[in-house]
Amino acid sequence: MRKPFFSIIIAAYNLGKLVTQAIDSCINQKGIGNSEYEILVYNDGSTDDTLQYIEDFKDSANVKIINQTNVGLSATRNRGIEDAKGEYLLFLDGDDWLDYNALSILKSSIDGDTLIIFPMNYYYSTNHVEKRGYNLEEKIYNSKDLLKATLGHSQFQTIH
């Protein structure tokens, strides 16, 4: 079996049915084969019915379900990094989703760069979609300039 190109790491805690949209959006990617990516779904000790919804995907070829005691988002993502087999990692919160062709677009844009950062500009709420301005000039950054460019924006300063 060949190594997947992407590992998608999804952390879920007490999301109930919401997590199904995140997983579905990964499974239903267009323009990229299922063997090119794996989906690692971590139930981080949910006390609601989240695990039941996640287990609906247990027969999906490229989905691996990990049920663990609650350790928090950072520790869960760190475990995902350890478990991942993909060449590139993509973190997705359990209540978010990927556009139907996100992986094929991302794969076609990777041309040997070792770090690709793309901020999300749209924030969805119950009754509206909000677009927040964030422009990162497309260029090669050294580590110091990259930190200056990204950490100066509030969405990168938030700790969850």
GROMACS .gro file of N, CA and C in nm:
model
  480
    1MET      N    1   0.085  -0.119   0.000
    1MET     CA    2   0.000   0.000   0.000
    1MET      C    3   0.089   0.125   0.000
    2ARG      N    4   0.059   0.217  -0.088
    2ARG     CA    5   0.143   0.336  -0.095
    2ARG      C    6   0.101   0.439   0.009
    3LYS      N    7   0.196   0.523   0.040
    3LYS     CA    8   0.177   0.627   0.141
    3LYS      C    9   0.078   0.732   0.090
    4PRO      N   10  -0.021   0.770   0.173
    4PRO     CA   11  -0.114   0.875   0.128
    4PRO      C   12  -0.045   1.010   0.116
    5PHE      N   13  -0.096   1.092   0.027
    5PHE     CA   14  -0.041   1.227   0.010
    5PHE      C   15  -0.081   1.315   0.128
    6PHE      N   16  -0.208   1.306   0.169
    6PHE     CA   17  -0.260   1.387   0.280
    6PHE      C   18  -0.305   1.298   0.395
    7SER      N   19  -0.287   1.347   0.515
    7SER     CA   20  -0.354   1.293   0.633
    7SER      C   21  -0.440   1.406   0.688
    8ILE      N   22  -0.570   1.381   0.694
    8ILE     CA   23  -0.663   1.479   0.750
    8ILE      C   24  -0.691   1.436   0.893
    9ILE      N   25  -0.663   1.523   0.987
    9ILE     CA   26  -0.679   1.493   1.129
    9ILE      C   27  -0.798   1.573   1.181
   10ILE      N   28  -0.902   1.500   1.221
   10ILE     CA   29  -1.025   1.563   1.271
   10ILE      C   30  -1.038   1.531   1.420
   11ALA      N   31  -1.045   1.635   1.501
   11ALA     CA   32  -1.068   1.620   1.645
   11ALA      C   33  -1.213   1.655   1.675
   12ALA      N   34  -1.280   1.568   1.751
   12ALA     CA   35  -1.421   1.592   1.782
   12ALA      C   36  -1.446   1.572   1.931
   13TYR      N   37  -1.515   1.668   1.989
   13TYR     CA   38  -1.555   1.657   2.129
   13TYR      C   39  -1.696   1.714   2.143
   14ASN      N   40  -1.790   1.630   2.181
   14ASN     CA   41  -1.929   1.669   2.206
   14ASN      C   42  -1.990   1.751   2.092
   15LEU      N   43  -1.974   1.701   1.971
   15LEU     CA   44  -2.030   1.769   1.854
   15LEU      C   45  -2.155   1.703   1.801
   16GLY      N   46  -2.186   1.585   1.848
   16GLY     CA   47  -2.304   1.516   1.799
   16GLY      C   48  -2.301   1.501   1.649
   17LYS      N   49  -2.415   1.526   1.588
   17LYS     CA   50  -2.431   1.507   1.443
   17LYS      C   51  -2.345   1.603   1.360
   18LEU      N   52  -2.303   1.715   1.416
   18LEU     CA   53  -2.221   1.811   1.342
   18LEU      C   54  -2.096   1.748   1.281
   19VAL      N   55  -2.040   1.650   1.350
   19VAL     CA   56  -1.916   1.588   1.302
   19VAL      C   57  -1.936   1.515   1.169
   20THR      N   58  -2.057   1.474   1.139
   20THR     CA   59  -2.080   1.401   1.014
   20THR      C   60  -2.054   1.489   0.892
   21GLN      N   61  -2.084   1.617   0.902
   21GLN     CA   62  -2.058   1.708   0.789
   21GLN      C   63  -1.908   1.719   0.762
   22ALA      N   64  -1.829   1.724   0.868
   22ALA     CA   65  -1.683   1.732   0.851
   22ALA      C   66  -1.630   1.606   0.782
   23ILE      N   67  -1.673   1.491   0.831
   23ILE     CA   68  -1.624   1.365   0.774
   23ILE      C   69  -1.674   1.348   0.631
   24ASP      N   70  -1.803   1.374   0.608
   24ASP     CA   71  -1.859   1.365   0.472
   24ASP      C   72  -1.783   1.454   0.374
   25SER      N   73  -1.749   1.574   0.417
   25SER     CA   74  -1.680   1.666   0.326
   25SER      C   75  -1.542   1.614   0.288
   26CYS      N   76  -1.482   1.535   0.374
   26CYS     CA   77  -1.352   1.475   0.342
   26CYS      C   78  -1.368   1.353   0.252
   27ILE      N   79  -1.465   1.270   0.283
   27ILE     CA   80  -1.488   1.148   0.204
   27ILE      C   81  -1.529   1.182   0.061
   28ASN      N   82  -1.606   1.288   0.043
   28ASN     CA   83  -1.663   1.321  -0.088
   28ASN      C   84  -1.578   1.418  -0.169
   29GLN      N   85  -1.448   1.416  -0.152
   29GLN     CA   86  -1.359   1.503  -0.229
   29GLN      C   87  -1.359   1.462  -0.376
   30LYS      N   88  -1.358   1.559  -0.464
   30LYS     CA   89  -1.355   1.536  -0.609
   30LYS      C   90  -1.215   1.566  -0.662
   31GLY      N   91  -1.176   1.495  -0.766
   31GLY     CA   92  -1.049   1.522  -0.832
   31GLY      C   93  -0.928   1.462  -0.763
   32ILE      N   94  -0.952   1.376  -0.665
   32ILE     CA   95  -0.842   1.310  -0.593
   32ILE      C   96  -0.894   1.174  -0.547
   33GLY      N   97  -0.812   1.072  -0.564
   33GLY     CA   98  -0.853   0.938  -0.527
   33GLY      C   99  -0.848   0.913  -0.378
   34ASN      N  100  -0.934   0.824  -0.330
   34ASN     CA  101  -0.938   0.792  -0.187
   34ASN      C  102  -0.805   0.741  -0.135
   35SER      N  103  -0.727   0.676  -0.219
   35SER     CA  104  -0.598   0.622  -0.174
   35SER      C  105  -0.495   0.733  -0.153
   36GLU      N  106  -0.525   0.854  -0.199
   36GLU     CA  107  -0.431   0.964  -0.185
   36GLU      C  108  -0.444   1.039  -0.053
   37TYR      N  109  -0.542   1.001   0.027
   37TYR     CA  110  -0.556   1.067   0.158
   37TYR      C  111  -0.621   0.973   0.258
   38GLU      N  112  -0.584   0.994   0.383
   38GLU     CA  113  -0.645   0.921   0.493
   38GLU      C  114  -0.715   1.022   0.584
   39ILE      N  115  -0.819   0.977   0.650
   39ILE     CA  116  -0.895   1.061   0.741
   39ILE      C  117  -0.887   0.998   0.880
   40LEU      N  118  -0.822   1.066   0.971
   40LEU     CA  119  -0.809   1.018   1.109
   40LEU      C  120  -0.907   1.097   1.195
   41VAL      N  121  -1.009   1.030   1.247
   41VAL     CA  122  -1.112   1.096   1.326
   41VAL      C  123  -1.095   1.055   1.472
   42TYR      N  124  -1.071   1.153   1.556
   42TYR     CA  125  -1.048   1.130   1.699
   42TYR      C  126  -1.169   1.176   1.778
   43ASN      N  127  -1.233   1.080   1.846
   43ASN     CA  128  -1.335   1.116   1.943
   43ASN      C  129  -1.262   1.139   2.074
   44ASP      N  130  -1.256   1.264   2.116
   44ASP     CA  131  -1.177   1.302   2.233
   44ASP      C  132  -1.260   1.294   2.362
   45GLY      N  133  -1.308   1.173   2.391
   45GLY     CA  134  -1.380   1.151   2.516
   45GLY      C  135  -1.516   1.218   2.524
   46SER      N  136  -1.584   1.229   2.412
   46SER     CA  137  -1.716   1.293   2.411
   46SER      C  138  -1.811   1.224   2.508
   47THR      N  139  -1.895   1.304   2.573
   47THR     CA  140  -1.994   1.250   2.667
   47THR      C  141  -2.135   1.252   2.607
   48ASP      N  142  -2.146   1.290   2.481
   48ASP     CA  143  -2.275   1.289   2.412
   48ASP      C  144  -2.274   1.175   2.309
   49ASP      N  145  -2.348   1.190   2.201
   49ASP     CA  146  -2.359   1.085   2.100
   49ASP      C  147  -2.262   1.102   1.983
   50THR      N  148  -2.157   1.181   2.000
   50THR     CA  149  -2.060   1.204   1.893
   50THR      C  150  -2.001   1.074   1.841
   51LEU      N  151  -1.960   0.984   1.930
   51LEU     CA  152  -1.898   0.859   1.887
   51LEU      C  153  -1.992   0.777   1.800
   52GLN      N  154  -2.120   0.776   1.832
   52GLN     CA  155  -2.217   0.702   1.750
   52GLN      C  156  -2.219   0.754   1.607
   53TYR      N  157  -2.215   0.885   1.591
   53TYR     CA  158  -2.214   0.943   1.457
   53TYR      C  159  -2.083   0.913   1.385
   54ILE      N  160  -1.972   0.918   1.456
   54ILE     CA  161  -1.843   0.888   1.395
   54ILE      C  162  -1.839   0.743   1.348
   55GLU      N  163  -1.893   0.653   1.429
   55GLU     CA  164  -1.888   0.510   1.394
   55GLU      C  165  -1.970   0.476   1.270
   56ASP      N  166  -2.057   0.566   1.227
   56ASP     CA  167  -2.129   0.545   1.100
   56ASP      C  168  -2.032   0.536   0.983
   57PHE      N  169  -1.909   0.583   1.001
   57PHE     CA  170  -1.809   0.587   0.894
   57PHE      C  171  -1.705   0.475   0.906
   58LYS      N  172  -1.727   0.380   0.995
   58LYS     CA  173  -1.625   0.278   1.022
   58LYS      C  174  -1.595   0.190   0.901
   59ASP      N  175  -1.687   0.178   0.808
   59ASP     CA  176  -1.665   0.095   0.689
   59ASP      C  177  -1.608   0.173   0.571
   60SER      N  178  -1.586   0.301   0.588
   60SER     CA  179  -1.527   0.383   0.481
   60SER      C  180  -1.379   0.348   0.468
   61ALA      N  181  -1.336   0.328   0.344
   61ALA     CA  182  -1.203   0.273   0.317
   61ALA      C  183  -1.089   0.356   0.374
   62ASN      N  184  -1.098   0.486   0.368
   62ASN     CA  185  -0.984   0.568   0.411
   62ASN      C  186  -1.008   0.642   0.543
   63VAL      N  187  -1.104   0.594   0.622
   63VAL     CA  188  -1.134   0.656   0.751
   63VAL      C  189  -1.086   0.563   0.863
   64LYS      N  190  -1.011   0.621   0.955
   64LYS     CA  191  -0.968   0.548   1.075
   64LYS      C  192  -1.027   0.622   1.195
   65ILE      N  193  -1.097   0.550   1.281
   65ILE     CA  194  -1.162   0.609   1.398
   65ILE      C  195  -1.082   0.573   1.522
   66ILE      N  196  -1.051   0.675   1.600
   66ILE     CA  197  -0.977   0.656   1.725
   66ILE      C  198  -1.062   0.713   1.838
   67ASN      N  199  -1.097   0.629   1.933
   67ASN     CA  200  -1.174   0.671   2.050
   67ASN      C  201  -1.077   0.679   2.167
   68GLN      N  202  -1.072   0.792   2.233
   68GLN     CA  203  -0.976   0.811   2.342
   68GLN      C  204  -1.042   0.886   2.457
   69THR      N  205  -0.980   0.878   2.575
   69THR     CA  206  -1.026   0.961   2.686
   69THR      C  207  -0.993   1.106   2.654
   70ASN      N  208  -1.065   1.197   2.714
   70ASN     CA  209  -1.047   1.339   2.684
   70ASN      C  210  -0.909   1.387   2.726
   71VAL      N  211  -0.835   1.440   2.626
   71VAL     CA  212  -0.702   1.496   2.651
   71VAL      C  213  -0.691   1.639   2.599
   72GLY      N  214  -0.793   1.687   2.530
   72GLY     CA  215  -0.791   1.823   2.477
   72GLY      C  216  -0.743   1.829   2.333
   73LEU      N  217  -0.768   1.943   2.270
   73LEU     CA  218  -0.742   1.960   2.127
   73LEU      C  219  -0.594   1.946   2.092
   74SER      N  220  -0.507   2.013   2.165
   74SER     CA  221  -0.364   2.009   2.131
   74SER      C  222  -0.307   1.869   2.141
   75ALA      N  223  -0.337   1.798   2.249
   75ALA     CA  224  -0.286   1.662   2.265
   75ALA      C  225  -0.345   1.569   2.160
   76THR      N  226  -0.471   1.591   2.124
   76THR     CA  227  -0.533   1.509   2.020
   76THR      C  228  -0.465   1.533   1.886
   77ARG      N  229  -0.439   1.658   1.853
   77ARG     CA  230  -0.369   1.686   1.727
   77ARG      C  231  -0.227   1.629   1.729
   78ASN      N  232  -0.161   1.637   1.843
   78ASN     CA  233  -0.027   1.578   1.853
   78ASN      C  234  -0.032   1.427   1.829
   79ARG      N  235  -0.132   1.362   1.882
   79ARG     CA  236  -0.147   1.218   1.856
   79ARG      C  237  -0.174   1.195   1.707
   80GLY      N  238  -0.252   1.283   1.648
   80GLY     CA  239  -0.277   1.272   1.504
   80GLY      C  240  -0.149   1.281   1.423
   81ILE      N  241  -0.061   1.371   1.464
   81ILE     CA  242   0.068   1.384   1.395
   81ILE      C  243   0.146   1.254   1.407
   82GLU      N  244   0.144   1.193   1.524
   82GLU     CA  245   0.215   1.066   1.544
   82GLU      C  246   0.155   0.954   1.461
   83ASP      N  247   0.023   0.950   1.450
   83ASP     CA  248  -0.046   0.841   1.379
   83ASP      C  249  -0.048   0.859   1.228
   84ALA      N  250  -0.033   0.981   1.182
   84ALA     CA  251  -0.050   1.013   1.039
   84ALA      C  252   0.056   0.944   0.954
   85LYS      N  253   0.012   0.899   0.837
   85LYS     CA  254   0.103   0.837   0.741
   85LYS      C  255   0.123   0.925   0.618
   86GLY      N  256   0.045   1.030   0.606
   86GLY     CA  257   0.050   1.116   0.489
   86GLY      C  258   0.174   1.202   0.483
   87GLU      N  259   0.204   1.245   0.362
   87GLU     CA  260   0.318   1.334   0.340
   87GLU      C  261   0.288   1.475   0.392
   88TYR      N  262   0.162   1.517   0.380
   88TYR     CA  263   0.117   1.648   0.426
   88TYR      C  264   0.003   1.629   0.524
   89LEU      N  265  -0.003   1.716   0.625
   89LEU     CA  266  -0.107   1.709   0.727
   89LEU      C  267  -0.205   1.824   0.710
   90LEU      N  268  -0.331   1.794   0.734
   90LEU     CA  269  -0.436   1.895   0.730
   90LEU      C  270  -0.522   1.875   0.855
   91PHE      N  271  -0.533   1.979   0.936
   91PHE     CA  272  -0.614   1.972   1.057
   91PHE      C  273  -0.751   2.032   1.029
   92LEU      N  274  -0.853   1.961   1.070
   92LEU     CA  275  -0.990   2.007   1.049
   92LEU      C  276  -1.065   1.990   1.181
   93ASP      N  277  -1.124   2.098   1.229
   93ASP     CA  278  -1.208   2.087   1.349
   93ASP      C  279  -1.332   2.006   1.314
   94GLY      N  280  -1.385   1.936   1.411
   94GLY     CA  281  -1.499   1.849   1.388
   94GLY      C  282  -1.626   1.919   1.348
   95ASP      N  283  -1.633   2.050   1.364
   95ASP     CA  284  -1.752   2.124   1.322
   95ASP      C  285  -1.725   2.210   1.199
   96ASP      N  286  -1.616   2.183   1.129
   96ASP     CA  287  -1.584   2.252   1.003
   96ASP      C  288  -1.598   2.154   0.887
   97TRP      N  289  -1.578   2.201   0.767
   97TRP     CA  290  -1.581   2.112   0.652
   97TRP      C  291  -1.491   2.166   0.543
   98LEU      N  292  -1.457   2.076   0.450
   98LEU     CA  293  -1.376   2.112   0.334
   98LEU      C  294  -1.466   2.130   0.213
   99ASP      N  295  -1.433   2.225   0.128
   99ASP     CA  296  -1.503   2.238   0.002
   99ASP      C  297  -1.478   2.112  -0.080
  100TYR      N  298  -1.568   2.078  -0.171
  100TYR     CA  299  -1.565   1.951  -0.242
  100TYR      C  300  -1.437   1.924  -0.321
  101ASN      N  301  -1.363   2.027  -0.359
  101ASN     CA  302  -1.240   2.006  -0.436
  101ASN      C  303  -1.117   2.063  -0.366
  102ALA      N  304  -1.125   2.083  -0.236
  102ALA     CA  305  -1.016   2.146  -0.162
  102ALA      C  306  -0.885   2.067  -0.172
  103LEU      N  307  -0.893   1.936  -0.160
  103LEU     CA  308  -0.770   1.856  -0.164
  103LEU      C  309  -0.705   1.855  -0.301
  104SER      N  310  -0.785   1.848  -0.406
  104SER     CA  311  -0.726   1.849  -0.541
  104SER      C  312  -0.662   1.984  -0.571
  105ILE      N  313  -0.724   2.092  -0.528
  105ILE     CA  314  -0.666   2.225  -0.548
  105ILE      C  315  -0.537   2.239  -0.467
  106LEU      N  316  -0.541   2.196  -0.343
  106LEU     CA  317  -0.423   2.205  -0.259
  106LEU      C  318  -0.310   2.119  -0.315
  107LYS      N  319  -0.342   1.998  -0.359
  107LYS     CA  320  -0.239   1.910  -0.414
  107LYS      C  321  -0.176   1.970  -0.539
  108SER      N  322  -0.257   2.026  -0.625
  108SER     CA  323  -0.203   2.083  -0.749
  108SER      C  324  -0.119   2.208  -0.723
  109SER      N  325  -0.141   2.273  -0.609
  109SER     CA  326  -0.064   2.394  -0.579
  109SER      C  327   0.067   2.365  -0.506
  110ILE      N  328   0.083   2.243  -0.460
  110ILE     CA  329   0.206   2.206  -0.390
  110ILE      C  330   0.312   2.174  -0.494
  111ASP      N  331   0.419   2.250  -0.492
  111ASP     CA  332   0.524   2.229  -0.592
  111ASP      C  333   0.660   2.218  -0.527
  112GLY      N  334   0.667   2.143  -0.419
  112GLY     CA  335   0.794   2.126  -0.352
  112GLY      C  336   0.811   2.212  -0.229
  113ASP      N  337   0.717   2.303  -0.203
  113ASP     CA  338   0.725   2.383  -0.081
  113ASP      C  339   0.707   2.290   0.039
  114THR      N  340   0.778   2.316   0.144
  114THR     CA  341   0.767   2.230   0.261
  114THR      C  342   0.666   2.281   0.363
  115LEU      N  343   0.624   2.405   0.350
  115LEU     CA  344   0.525   2.459   0.442
  115LEU      C  345   0.430   2.548   0.364
  116ILE      N  346   0.304   2.516   0.373
  116ILE     CA  347   0.202   2.596   0.306
  116ILE      C  348   0.104   2.640   0.414
  117ILE      N  349   0.079   2.769   0.422
  117ILE     CA  350  -0.014   2.823   0.519
  117ILE      C  351  -0.124   2.895   0.443
  118PHE      N  352  -0.247   2.863   0.475
  118PHE     CA  353  -0.356   2.937   0.414
  118PHE      C  354  -0.461   2.963   0.521
  119PRO      N  355  -0.484   3.091   0.550
  119PRO     CA  356  -0.583   3.125   0.651
  119PRO      C  357  -0.724   3.115   0.595
  120MET      N  358  -0.819   3.091   0.681
  120MET     CA  359  -0.959   3.088   0.641
  120MET      C  360  -1.015   3.229   0.656
  121ASN      N  361  -1.079   3.277   0.554
  121ASN     CA  362  -1.134   3.412   0.556
  121ASN      C  363  -1.282   3.417   0.589
  122TYR      N  364  -1.350   3.306   0.585
  122TYR     CA  365  -1.494   3.306   0.608
  122TYR      C  366  -1.524   3.239   0.741
  123TYR      N  367  -1.614   3.300   0.815
  123TYR     CA  368  -1.657   3.246   0.942
  123TYR      C  369  -1.808   3.229   0.935
  124TYR      N  370  -1.854   3.109   0.961
  124TYR     CA  371  -1.996   3.079   0.951
  124TYR      C  372  -2.058   3.079   1.089
  125SER      N  373  -2.173   3.142   1.097
  125SER     CA  374  -2.249   3.144   1.220
  125SER      C  375  -2.388   3.094   1.187
  126THR      N  376  -2.472   3.085   1.286
  126THR     CA  377  -2.605   3.030   1.266
  126THR      C  378  -2.684   3.106   1.159
  127ASN      N  379  -2.676   3.236   1.160
  127ASN     CA  380  -2.762   3.314   1.071
  127ASN      C  381  -2.689   3.395   0.965
  128HIS      N  382  -2.557   3.386   0.959
  128HIS     CA  383  -2.487   3.467   0.860
  128HIS      C  384  -2.346   3.414   0.832
  129VAL      N  385  -2.291   3.464   0.723
  129VAL     CA  386  -2.152   3.435   0.688
  129VAL      C  387  -2.077   3.566   0.697
  130GLU      N  388  -1.967   3.564   0.766
  130GLU     CA  389  -1.887   3.686   0.782
  130GLU      C  390  -1.753   3.665   0.714
  131LYS      N  391  -1.711   3.762   0.635
  131LYS     CA  392  -1.579   3.756   0.573
  131LYS      C  393  -1.490   3.858   0.643
  132ARG      N  394  -1.379   3.807   0.693
  132ARG     CA  395  -1.283   3.895   0.758
  132ARG      C  396  -1.163   3.910   0.666
  133GLY      N  397  -1.119   4.030   0.651
  133GLY     CA  398  -1.005   4.055   0.564
  133GLY      C  399  -0.876   4.000   0.621
  134TYR      N  400  -0.806   3.926   0.540
  134TYR     CA  401  -0.674   3.878   0.577
  134TYR      C  402  -0.599   3.850   0.449
  135ASN      N  403  -0.496   3.924   0.426
  135ASN     CA  404  -0.419   3.905   0.304
  135ASN      C  405  -0.275   3.876   0.340
  136LEU      N  406  -0.229   3.761   0.296
  136LEU     CA  407  -0.090   3.722   0.314
  136LEU      C  408  -0.030   3.720   0.174
  137GLU      N  409   0.066   3.807   0.151
  137GLU     CA  410   0.128   3.818   0.020
  137GLU      C  411   0.189   3.683  -0.020
  138GLU      N  412   0.164   3.643  -0.145
  138GLU     CA  413   0.218   3.517  -0.194
  138GLU      C  414   0.365   3.535  -0.227
  139LYS      N  415   0.450   3.478  -0.144
  139LYS     CA  416   0.594   3.486  -0.163
  139LYS      C  417   0.661   3.384  -0.071
  140ILE      N  418   0.789   3.369  -0.084
  140ILE     CA  419   0.864   3.281   0.004
  140ILE      C  420   0.908   3.363   0.125
  141TYR      N  421   0.870   3.316   0.244
  141TYR     CA  422   0.900   3.386   0.368
  141TYR      C  423   1.011   3.314   0.443
  142ASN      N  424   1.100   3.392   0.504
  142ASN     CA  425   1.190   3.328   0.601
  142ASN      C  426   1.111   3.316   0.731
  143SER      N  427   1.164   3.241   0.827
  143SER     CA  428   1.086   3.213   0.947
  143SER      C  429   1.048   3.339   1.026
  144LYS      N  430   1.138   3.435   1.033
  144LYS     CA  431   1.110   3.559   1.108
  144LYS      C  432   0.997   3.638   1.042
  145ASP      N  433   1.003   3.655   0.910
  145ASP     CA  434   0.899   3.730   0.839
  145ASP      C  435   0.765   3.657   0.843
  146LEU      N  436   0.768   3.524   0.839
  146LEU     CA  437   0.644   3.447   0.845
  146LEU      C  438   0.576   3.468   0.980
  147LEU      N  439   0.651   3.465   1.086
  147LEU     CA  440   0.593   3.490   1.218
  147LEU      C  441   0.534   3.630   1.227
  148LYS      N  442   0.605   3.729   1.177
  148LYS     CA  443   0.552   3.867   1.178
  148LYS      C  444   0.423   3.877   1.098
  149ALA      N  445   0.421   3.815   0.981
  149ALA     CA  446   0.305   3.826   0.892
  149ALA      C  447   0.182   3.757   0.947
  150THR      N  448   0.200   3.646   1.017
  150THR     CA  449   0.084   3.570   1.062
  150THR      C  450   0.042   3.600   1.205
  151LEU      N  451   0.135   3.618   1.294
  151LEU     CA  452   0.098   3.637   1.434
  151LEU      C  453   0.040   3.775   1.462
  152GLY      N  454   0.050   3.864   1.370
  152GLY     CA  455  -0.008   3.997   1.388
  152GLY      C  456  -0.157   4.000   1.363
  153HIS      N  457  -0.217   3.888   1.325
  153HIS     CA  458  -0.360   3.884   1.295
  153HIS      C  459  -0.432   3.806   1.403
  154SER      N  460  -0.546   3.856   1.443
  154SER     CA  461  -0.615   3.803   1.561
  154SER      C  462  -0.652   3.657   1.548
  155GLN      N  463  -0.686   3.607   1.427
  155GLN     CA  464  -0.726   3.468   1.419
  155GLN      C  465  -0.611   3.373   1.449
  156PHE      N  466  -0.487   3.420   1.440
  156PHE     CA  467  -0.373   3.337   1.475
  156PHE      C  468  -0.335   3.353   1.622
  157GLN      N  469  -0.394   3.449   1.690
  157GLN     CA  470  -0.361   3.473   1.830
  157GLN      C  471  -0.459   3.404   1.924
  158THR      N  472  -0.565   3.350   1.872
  158THR     CA  473  -0.668   3.289   1.954
  158THR      C  474  -0.622   3.154   2.006
  159ILE      N  475  -0.643   3.130   2.133
  159ILE     CA  476  -0.612   3.001   2.193
  159ILE      C  477  -0.744   2.937   2.232
  160HIS      N  478  -0.762   2.813   2.188
  160HIS     CA  479  -0.886   2.739   2.219
  160HIS      C  480  -0.855   2.630   2.318
   0.00000   0.00000   0.00000
